[in-house]
mmCIF file of C-alpha atoms and ligand atoms in Angstrom:
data_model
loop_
_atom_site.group_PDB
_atom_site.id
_atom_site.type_symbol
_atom_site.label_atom_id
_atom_site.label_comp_id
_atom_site.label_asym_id
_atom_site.label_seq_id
_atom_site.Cartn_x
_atom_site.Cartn_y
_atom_site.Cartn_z
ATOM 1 C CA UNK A 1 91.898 94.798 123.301
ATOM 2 C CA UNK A 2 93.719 93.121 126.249
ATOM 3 C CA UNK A 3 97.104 95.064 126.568
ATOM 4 C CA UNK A 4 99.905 93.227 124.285
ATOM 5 C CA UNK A 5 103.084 93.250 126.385
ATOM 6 C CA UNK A 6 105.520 95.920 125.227
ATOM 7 C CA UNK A 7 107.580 94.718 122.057
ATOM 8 C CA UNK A 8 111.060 93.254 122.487
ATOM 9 C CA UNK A 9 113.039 93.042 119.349
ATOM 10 C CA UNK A 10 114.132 89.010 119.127
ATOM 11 C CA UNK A 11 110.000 89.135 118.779
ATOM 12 C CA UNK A 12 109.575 85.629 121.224
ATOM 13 C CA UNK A 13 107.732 86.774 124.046
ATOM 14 C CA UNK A 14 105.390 89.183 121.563
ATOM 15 C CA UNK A 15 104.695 86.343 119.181
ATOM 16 C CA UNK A 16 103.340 84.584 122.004
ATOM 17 C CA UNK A 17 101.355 87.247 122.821
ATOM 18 C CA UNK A 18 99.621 87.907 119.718
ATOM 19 C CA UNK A 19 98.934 84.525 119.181
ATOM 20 C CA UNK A 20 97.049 83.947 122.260
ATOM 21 C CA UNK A 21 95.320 87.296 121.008
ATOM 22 C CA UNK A 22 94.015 85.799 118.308
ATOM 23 C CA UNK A 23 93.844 82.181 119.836
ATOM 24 C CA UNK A 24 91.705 84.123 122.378
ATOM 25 C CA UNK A 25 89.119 84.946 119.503
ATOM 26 C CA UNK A 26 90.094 88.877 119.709
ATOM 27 C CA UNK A 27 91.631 89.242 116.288
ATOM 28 C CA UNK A 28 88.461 88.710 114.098
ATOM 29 C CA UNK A 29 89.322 92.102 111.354
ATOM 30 C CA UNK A 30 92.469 91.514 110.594
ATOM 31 C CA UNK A 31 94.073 94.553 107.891
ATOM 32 C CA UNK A 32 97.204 93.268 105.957
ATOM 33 C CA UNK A 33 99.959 95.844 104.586
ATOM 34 C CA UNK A 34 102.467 94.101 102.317
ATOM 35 C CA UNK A 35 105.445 95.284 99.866
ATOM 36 C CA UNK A 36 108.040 93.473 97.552
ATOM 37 C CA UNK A 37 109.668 92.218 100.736
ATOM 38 C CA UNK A 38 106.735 89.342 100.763
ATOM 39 C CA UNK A 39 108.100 88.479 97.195
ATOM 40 C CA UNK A 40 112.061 88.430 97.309
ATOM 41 C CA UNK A 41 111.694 84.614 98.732
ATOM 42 C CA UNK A 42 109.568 83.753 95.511
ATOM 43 C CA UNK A 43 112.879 84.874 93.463
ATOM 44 C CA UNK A 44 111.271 88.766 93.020
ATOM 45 C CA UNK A 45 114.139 91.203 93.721
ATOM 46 C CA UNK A 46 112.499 93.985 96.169
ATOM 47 C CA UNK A 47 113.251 97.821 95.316
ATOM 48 C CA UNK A 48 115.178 99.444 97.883
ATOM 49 C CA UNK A 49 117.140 96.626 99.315
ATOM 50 C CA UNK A 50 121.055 97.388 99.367
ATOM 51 C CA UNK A 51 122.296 95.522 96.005
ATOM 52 C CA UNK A 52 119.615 93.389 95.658
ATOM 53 C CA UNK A 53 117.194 95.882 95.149
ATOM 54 C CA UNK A 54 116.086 96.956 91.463
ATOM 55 C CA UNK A 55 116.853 100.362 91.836
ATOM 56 C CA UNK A 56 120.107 99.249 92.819
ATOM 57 C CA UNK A 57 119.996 97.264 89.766
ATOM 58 C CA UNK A 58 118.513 98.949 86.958
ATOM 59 C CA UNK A 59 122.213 101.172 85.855
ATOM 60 C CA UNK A 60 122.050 98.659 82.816
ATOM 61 C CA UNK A 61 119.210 101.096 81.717
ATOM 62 C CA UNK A 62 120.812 104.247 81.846
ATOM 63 C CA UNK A 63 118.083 106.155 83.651
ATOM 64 C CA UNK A 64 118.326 109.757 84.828
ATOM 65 C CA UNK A 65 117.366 107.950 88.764
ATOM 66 C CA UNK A 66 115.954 104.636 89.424
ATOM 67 C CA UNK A 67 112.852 105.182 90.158
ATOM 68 C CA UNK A 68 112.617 106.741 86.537
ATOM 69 C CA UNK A 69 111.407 103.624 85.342
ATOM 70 C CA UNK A 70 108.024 103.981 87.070
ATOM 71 C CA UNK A 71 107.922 107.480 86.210
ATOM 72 C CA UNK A 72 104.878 108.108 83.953
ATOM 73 C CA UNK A 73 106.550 111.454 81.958
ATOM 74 C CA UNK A 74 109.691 109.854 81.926
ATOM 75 C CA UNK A 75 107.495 106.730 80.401
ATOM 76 C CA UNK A 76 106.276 108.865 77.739
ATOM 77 C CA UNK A 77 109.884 110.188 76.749
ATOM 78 C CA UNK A 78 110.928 106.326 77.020
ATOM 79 C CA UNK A 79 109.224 103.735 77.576
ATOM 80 C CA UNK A 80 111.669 100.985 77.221
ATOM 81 C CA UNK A 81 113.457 100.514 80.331
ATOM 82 C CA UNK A 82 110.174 99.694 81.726
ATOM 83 C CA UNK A 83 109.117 96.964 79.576
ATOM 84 C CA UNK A 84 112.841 95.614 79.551
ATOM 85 C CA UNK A 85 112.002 95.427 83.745
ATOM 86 C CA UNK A 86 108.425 94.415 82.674
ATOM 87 C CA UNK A 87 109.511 91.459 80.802
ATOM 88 C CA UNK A 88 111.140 90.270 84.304
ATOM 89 C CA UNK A 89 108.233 91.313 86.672
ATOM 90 C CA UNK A 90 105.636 89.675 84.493
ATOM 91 C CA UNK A 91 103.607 87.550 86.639
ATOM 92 C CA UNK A 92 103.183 83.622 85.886
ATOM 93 C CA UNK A 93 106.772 83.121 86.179
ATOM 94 C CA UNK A 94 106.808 82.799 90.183
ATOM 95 C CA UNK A 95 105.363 80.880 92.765
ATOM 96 C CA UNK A 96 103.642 82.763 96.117
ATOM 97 C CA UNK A 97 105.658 82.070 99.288
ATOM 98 C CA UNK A 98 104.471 80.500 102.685
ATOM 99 C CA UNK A 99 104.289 84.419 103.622
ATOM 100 C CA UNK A 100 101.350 84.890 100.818
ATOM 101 C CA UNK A 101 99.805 81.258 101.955
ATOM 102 C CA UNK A 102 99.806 82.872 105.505
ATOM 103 C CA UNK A 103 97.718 85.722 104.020
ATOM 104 C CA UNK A 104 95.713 83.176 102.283
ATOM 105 C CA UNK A 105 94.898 81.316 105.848
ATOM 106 C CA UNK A 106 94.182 84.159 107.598
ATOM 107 C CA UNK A 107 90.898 84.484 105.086
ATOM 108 C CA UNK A 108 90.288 80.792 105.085
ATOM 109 C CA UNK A 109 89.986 81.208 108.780
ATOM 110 C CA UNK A 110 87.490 84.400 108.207
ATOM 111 C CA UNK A 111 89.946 86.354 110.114
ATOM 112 C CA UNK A 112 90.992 88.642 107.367
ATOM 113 C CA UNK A 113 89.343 92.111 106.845
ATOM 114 C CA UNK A 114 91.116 93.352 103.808
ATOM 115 C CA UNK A 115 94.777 93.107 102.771
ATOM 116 C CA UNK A 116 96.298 96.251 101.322
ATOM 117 C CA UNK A 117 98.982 95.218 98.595
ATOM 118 C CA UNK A 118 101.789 97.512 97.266
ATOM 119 C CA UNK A 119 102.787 94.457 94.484
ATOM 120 C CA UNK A 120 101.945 94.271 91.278
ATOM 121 C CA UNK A 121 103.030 90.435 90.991
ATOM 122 C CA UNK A 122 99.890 89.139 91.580
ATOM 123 C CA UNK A 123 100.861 86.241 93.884
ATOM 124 C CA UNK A 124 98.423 87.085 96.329
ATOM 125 C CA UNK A 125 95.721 86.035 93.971
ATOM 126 C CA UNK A 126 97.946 82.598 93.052
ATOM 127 C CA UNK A 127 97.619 82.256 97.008
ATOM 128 C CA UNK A 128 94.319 81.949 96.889
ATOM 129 C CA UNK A 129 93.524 85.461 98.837
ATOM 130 C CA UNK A 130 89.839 85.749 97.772
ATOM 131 C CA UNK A 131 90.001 88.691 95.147
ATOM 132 C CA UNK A 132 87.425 90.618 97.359
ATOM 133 C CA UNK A 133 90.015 90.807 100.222
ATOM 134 C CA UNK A 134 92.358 92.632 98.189
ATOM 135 C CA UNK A 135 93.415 96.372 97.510
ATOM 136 C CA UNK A 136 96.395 96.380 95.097
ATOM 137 C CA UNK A 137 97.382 99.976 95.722
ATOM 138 C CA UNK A 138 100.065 100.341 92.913
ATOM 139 C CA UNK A 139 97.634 98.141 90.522
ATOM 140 C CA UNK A 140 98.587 95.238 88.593
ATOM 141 C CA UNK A 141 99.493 93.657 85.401
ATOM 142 C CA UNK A 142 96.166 92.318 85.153
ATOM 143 C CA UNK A 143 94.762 95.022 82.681
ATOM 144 C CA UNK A 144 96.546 97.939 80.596
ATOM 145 C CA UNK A 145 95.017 100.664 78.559
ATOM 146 C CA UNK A 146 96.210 103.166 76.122
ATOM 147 C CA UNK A 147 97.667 106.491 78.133
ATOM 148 C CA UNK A 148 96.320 109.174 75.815
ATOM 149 C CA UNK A 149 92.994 107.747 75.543
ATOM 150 C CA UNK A 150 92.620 104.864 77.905
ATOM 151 C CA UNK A 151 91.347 102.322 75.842
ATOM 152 C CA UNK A 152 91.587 99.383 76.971
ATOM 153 C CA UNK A 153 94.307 96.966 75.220
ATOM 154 C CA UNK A 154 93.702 93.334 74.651
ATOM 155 C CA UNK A 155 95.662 91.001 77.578
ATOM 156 C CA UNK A 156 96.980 88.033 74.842
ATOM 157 C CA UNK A 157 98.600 91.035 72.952
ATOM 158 C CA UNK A 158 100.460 92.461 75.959
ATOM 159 C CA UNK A 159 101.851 89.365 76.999
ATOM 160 C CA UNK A 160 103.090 89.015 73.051
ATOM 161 C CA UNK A 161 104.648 92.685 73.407
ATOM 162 C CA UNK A 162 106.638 91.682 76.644
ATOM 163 C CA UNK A 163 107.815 88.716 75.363
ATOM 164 C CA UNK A 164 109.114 90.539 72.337
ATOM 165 C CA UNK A 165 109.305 93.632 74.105
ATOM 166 C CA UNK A 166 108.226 95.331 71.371
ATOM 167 C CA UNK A 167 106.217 98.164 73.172
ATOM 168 C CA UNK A 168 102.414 98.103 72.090
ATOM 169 C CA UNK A 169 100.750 101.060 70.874
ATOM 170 C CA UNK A 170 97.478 101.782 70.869
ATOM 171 C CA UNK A 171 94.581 99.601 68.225
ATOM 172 C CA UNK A 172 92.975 103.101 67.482
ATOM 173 C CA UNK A 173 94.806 104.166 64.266
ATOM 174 C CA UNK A 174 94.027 108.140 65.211
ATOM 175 C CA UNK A 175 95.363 107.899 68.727
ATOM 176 C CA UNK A 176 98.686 105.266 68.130
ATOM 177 C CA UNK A 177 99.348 106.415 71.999
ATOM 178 C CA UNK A 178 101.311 104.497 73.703
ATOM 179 C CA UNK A 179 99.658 101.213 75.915
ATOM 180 C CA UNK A 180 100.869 100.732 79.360
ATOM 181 C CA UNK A 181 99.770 98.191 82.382
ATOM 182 C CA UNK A 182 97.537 99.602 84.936
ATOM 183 C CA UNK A 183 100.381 99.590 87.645
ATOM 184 C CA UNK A 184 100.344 103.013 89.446
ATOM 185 C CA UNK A 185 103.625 105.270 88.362
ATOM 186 C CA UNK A 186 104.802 107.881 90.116
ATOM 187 C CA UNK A 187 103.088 111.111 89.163
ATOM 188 C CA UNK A 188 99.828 108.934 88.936
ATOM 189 C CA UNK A 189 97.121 108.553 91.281
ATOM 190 C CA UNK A 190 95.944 105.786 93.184
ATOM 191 C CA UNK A 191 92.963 103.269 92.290
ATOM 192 C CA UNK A 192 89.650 104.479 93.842
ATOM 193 C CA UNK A 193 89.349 100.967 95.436
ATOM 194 C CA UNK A 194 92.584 102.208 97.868
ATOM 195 C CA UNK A 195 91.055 105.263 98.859
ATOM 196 C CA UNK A 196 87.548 103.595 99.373
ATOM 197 C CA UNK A 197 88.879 101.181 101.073
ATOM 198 C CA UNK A 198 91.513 103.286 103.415
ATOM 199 C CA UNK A 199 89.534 103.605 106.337
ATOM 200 C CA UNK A 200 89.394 99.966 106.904
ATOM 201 C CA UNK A 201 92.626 100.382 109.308
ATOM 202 C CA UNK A 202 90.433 102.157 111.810
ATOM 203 C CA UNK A 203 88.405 99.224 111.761
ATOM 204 C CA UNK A 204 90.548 96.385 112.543
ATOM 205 C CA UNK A 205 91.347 94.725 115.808
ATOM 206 C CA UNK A 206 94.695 93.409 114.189
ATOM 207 C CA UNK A 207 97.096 95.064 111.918
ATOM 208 C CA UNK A 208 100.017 93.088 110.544
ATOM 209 C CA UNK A 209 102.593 95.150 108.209
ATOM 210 C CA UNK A 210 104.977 92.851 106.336
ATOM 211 C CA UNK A 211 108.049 92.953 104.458
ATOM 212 C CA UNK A 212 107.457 96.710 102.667
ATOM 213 C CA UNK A 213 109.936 99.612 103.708
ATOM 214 C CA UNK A 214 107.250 102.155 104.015
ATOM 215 C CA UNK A 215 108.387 104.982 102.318
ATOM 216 C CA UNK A 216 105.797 105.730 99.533
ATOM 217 C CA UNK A 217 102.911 107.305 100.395
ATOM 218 C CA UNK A 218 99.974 107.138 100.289
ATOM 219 C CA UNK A 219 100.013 103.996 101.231
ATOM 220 C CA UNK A 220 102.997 104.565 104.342
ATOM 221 C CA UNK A 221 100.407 105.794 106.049
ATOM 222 C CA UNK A 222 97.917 103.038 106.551
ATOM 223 C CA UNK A 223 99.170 101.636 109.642
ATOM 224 C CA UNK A 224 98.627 105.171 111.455
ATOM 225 C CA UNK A 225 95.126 104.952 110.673
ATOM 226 C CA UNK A 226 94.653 102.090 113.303
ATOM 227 C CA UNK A 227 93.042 103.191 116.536
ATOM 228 C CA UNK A 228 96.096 103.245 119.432
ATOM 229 C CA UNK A 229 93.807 100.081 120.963
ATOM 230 C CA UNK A 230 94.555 97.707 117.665
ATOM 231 C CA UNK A 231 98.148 95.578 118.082
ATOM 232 C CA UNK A 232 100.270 96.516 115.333
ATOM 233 C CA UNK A 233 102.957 93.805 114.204
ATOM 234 C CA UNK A 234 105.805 94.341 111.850
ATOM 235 C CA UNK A 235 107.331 91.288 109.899
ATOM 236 C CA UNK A 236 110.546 92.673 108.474
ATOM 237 C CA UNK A 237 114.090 92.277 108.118
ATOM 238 C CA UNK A 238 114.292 95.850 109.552
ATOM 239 C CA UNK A 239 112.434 98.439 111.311
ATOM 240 C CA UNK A 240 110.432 101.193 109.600
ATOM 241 C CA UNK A 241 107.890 103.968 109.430
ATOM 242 C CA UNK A 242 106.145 104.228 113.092
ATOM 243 C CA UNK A 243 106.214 100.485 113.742
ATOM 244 C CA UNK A 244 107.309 99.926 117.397
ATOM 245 C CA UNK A 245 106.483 103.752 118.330
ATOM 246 C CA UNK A 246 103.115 102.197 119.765
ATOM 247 C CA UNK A 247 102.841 100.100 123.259
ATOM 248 C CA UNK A 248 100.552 97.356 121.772
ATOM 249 C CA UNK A 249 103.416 97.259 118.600
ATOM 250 C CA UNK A 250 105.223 93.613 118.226
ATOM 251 C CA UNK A 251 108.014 93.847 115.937
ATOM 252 C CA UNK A 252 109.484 90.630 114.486
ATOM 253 C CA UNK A 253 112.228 91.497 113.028
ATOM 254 C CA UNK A 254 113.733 88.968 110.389
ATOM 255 C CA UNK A 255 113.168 86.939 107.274
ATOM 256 C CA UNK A 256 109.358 87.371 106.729
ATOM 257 C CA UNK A 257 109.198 83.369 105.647
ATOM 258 C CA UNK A 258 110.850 82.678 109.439
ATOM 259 C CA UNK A 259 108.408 85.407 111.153
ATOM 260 C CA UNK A 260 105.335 84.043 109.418
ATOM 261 C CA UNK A 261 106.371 80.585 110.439
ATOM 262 C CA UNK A 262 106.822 81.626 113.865
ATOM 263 C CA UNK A 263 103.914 82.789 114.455
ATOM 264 C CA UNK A 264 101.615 80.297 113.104
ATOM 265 C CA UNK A 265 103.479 77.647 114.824
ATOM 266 C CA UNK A 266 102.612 80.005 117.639
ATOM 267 C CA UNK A 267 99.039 79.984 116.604
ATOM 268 C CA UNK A 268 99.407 75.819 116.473
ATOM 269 C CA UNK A 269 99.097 76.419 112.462
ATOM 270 C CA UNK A 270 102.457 75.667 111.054
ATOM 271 C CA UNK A 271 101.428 72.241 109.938
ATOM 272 C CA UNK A 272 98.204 73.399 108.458
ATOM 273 C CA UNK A 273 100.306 76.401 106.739
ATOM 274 C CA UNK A 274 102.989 74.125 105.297
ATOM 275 C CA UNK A 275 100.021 71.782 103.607
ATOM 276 C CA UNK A 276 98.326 75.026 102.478
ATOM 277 C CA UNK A 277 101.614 76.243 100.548
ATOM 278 C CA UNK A 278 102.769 72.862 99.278
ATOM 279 C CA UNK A 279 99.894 72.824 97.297
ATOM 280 C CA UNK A 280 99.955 76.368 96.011
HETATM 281 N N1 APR B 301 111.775 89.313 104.690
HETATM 282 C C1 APR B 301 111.393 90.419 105.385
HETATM 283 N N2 APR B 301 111.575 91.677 104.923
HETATM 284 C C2 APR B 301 112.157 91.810 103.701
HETATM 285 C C3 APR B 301 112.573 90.706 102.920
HETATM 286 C C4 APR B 301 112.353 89.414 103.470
HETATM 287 N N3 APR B 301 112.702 88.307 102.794
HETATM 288 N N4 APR B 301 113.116 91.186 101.762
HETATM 289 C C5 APR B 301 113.049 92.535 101.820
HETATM 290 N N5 APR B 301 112.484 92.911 102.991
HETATM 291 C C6 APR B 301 112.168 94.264 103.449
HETATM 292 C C7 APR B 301 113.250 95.276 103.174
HETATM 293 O O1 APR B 301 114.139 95.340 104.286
HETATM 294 C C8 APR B 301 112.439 96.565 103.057
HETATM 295 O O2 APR B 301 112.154 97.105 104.349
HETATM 296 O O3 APR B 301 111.048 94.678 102.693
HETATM 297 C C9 APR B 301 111.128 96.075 102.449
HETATM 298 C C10 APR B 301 111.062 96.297 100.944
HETATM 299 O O4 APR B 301 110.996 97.678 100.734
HETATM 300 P P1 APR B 301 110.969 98.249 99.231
HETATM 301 O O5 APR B 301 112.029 97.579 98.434
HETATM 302 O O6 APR B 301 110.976 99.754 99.352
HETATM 303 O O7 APR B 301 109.571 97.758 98.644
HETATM 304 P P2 APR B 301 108.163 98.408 98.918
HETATM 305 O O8 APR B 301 108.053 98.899 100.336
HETATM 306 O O9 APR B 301 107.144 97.417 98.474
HETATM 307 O O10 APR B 301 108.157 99.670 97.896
HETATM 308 C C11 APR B 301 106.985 100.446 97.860
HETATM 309 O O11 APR B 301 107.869 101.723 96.012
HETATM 310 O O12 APR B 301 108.909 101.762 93.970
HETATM 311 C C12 APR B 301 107.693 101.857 94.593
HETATM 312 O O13 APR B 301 105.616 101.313 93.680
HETATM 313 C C13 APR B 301 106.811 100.732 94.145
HETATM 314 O O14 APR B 301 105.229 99.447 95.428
HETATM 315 C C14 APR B 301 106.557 99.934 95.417
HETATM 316 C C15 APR B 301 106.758 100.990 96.494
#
């Protein structure tokens, strides 16, 4: 790929830059790396974020540590304080921001290879992102099975549970174990579609990481799995994992709603954008 100037941090020059990129026809396997920092804007709080964050918020619950609540042996020992969170997480509540109607264009436009999604809100799918294009790493709400013997549990009766939050159990009187949504917890592994699909990275000729702090593997490490040839651009209030350690990285730093918007009116796509979102 033509050499993207070096990165400056108020992101205008490199915006430019990766537009005409992919104005220029060179950005046709485009990988997408998102976190809860694509959601805050639709009214989800993100995790880590200084007071806004849930683990910032979740002392109401008296948890040994905040990440508890995605823990799956601490889920065994108590599974409330999850479906208490549940009950607010539970997708069909929220509407997908211009950020996930970006994601949305990108495939519309047959530019997008696969986008990689640490959220369990499902928005990406309200977008519009063709399921196909997506990996949700940490799983979804969108099925949930019994954790002693995996059944699988019926979707009309989970919704019922959360909006009692009265946790379900399993329908096999001899197992009774408890039922719990296919979101990945801590001490659990990964979907097989995110490690058959982890190589994809090395693939692409464009890798944009937005609004996700980076810090849980295995996922943190997709964007080192790009070749050192593919531009690499961060859209995030702040800087994180290796983003910017690369020559070819563009890091606009910011509101990812203001970044997104930037660079498709970069692209000459912010009108076609806004039309797509209004009527998501
Ligand atoms: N615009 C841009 N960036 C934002 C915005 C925003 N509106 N809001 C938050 N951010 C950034 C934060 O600065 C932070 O860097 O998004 C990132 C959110 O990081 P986390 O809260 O750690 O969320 P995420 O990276 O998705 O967490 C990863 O941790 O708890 C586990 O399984 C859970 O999938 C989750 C994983």
């Amino acid at each position: 790929a033509e050499h993207v100037p070096p990165r400056t941090l108020d992101g205008g020059r490199t915006v430019e830059a990766i537009a005409k990129y992919i104005r220029d026809g060179k950005a046709k396997k485009i990988v997408v790396m998102s976190g809860a920092g694509i959601s805050t804007s639709a009214g989800i709080p993100d995790f880590r974020s200084p007071n806004t964050g849930l683990y910032a918020n979740l002392a109401r619950l008296n948890l040994p540590y905040a990440e508890a609540v995605f823990d799956i042996s601490y889920f065994r020992t108590n599974p409330l304080p999850f479906y208490i969170l549940a009950q607010e997480l539970y997708p069909g509540r929220y509407r997908p921001t211009i950020t996930h109607s970006f994601i949305k264009l990108l495939s519309d436009k047959g530019l997008l290879l696969k986008h990689f999604t640490q959220n369990i809100d499902c928005l990406e799918r309200q977008a519009g992102v063709p399921g196909e294009k997506i990996v949700e790493a940490h799983g979804s709400f969108a099925r949930q099975s019994c954790v002693v013997c995996k059944s699988p549990y019926p979707a009309d009766r989970m919704l019922e549970a959360v909006r009692k939050m009265d946790v379900p159990h399993c329908l096999r009187p001899e197992c009774e174990g408890l039922v719990k949504p296919e979101i990945v917890f801590f001490g659990e592994s990964l979907p097989d579609e995110f490690h058959d699909n982890k190589h994809l990275p090395s693939e692409a000729d464009l890798c944009i990481v937005m609004g996700t702090s980076l810090t849980v593997q295995p996922f943190a490490s997709l964007p080192g799995f790009c070749s050192e040839s593919t531009p690499r651009v961060l859209i995030n209030l702040e800087q994180v994992g290796s983003m910017g350690s690369r020559p070819d990285d563009v890091l606009i730093l910011g509101d990812c709603d203001a970044g997104v918007r930037r660079l498709a009116s970069a692209l000459g796509w912010l009108d076609e954008l806004e039309a797509l979102w209004k009527e998501t």
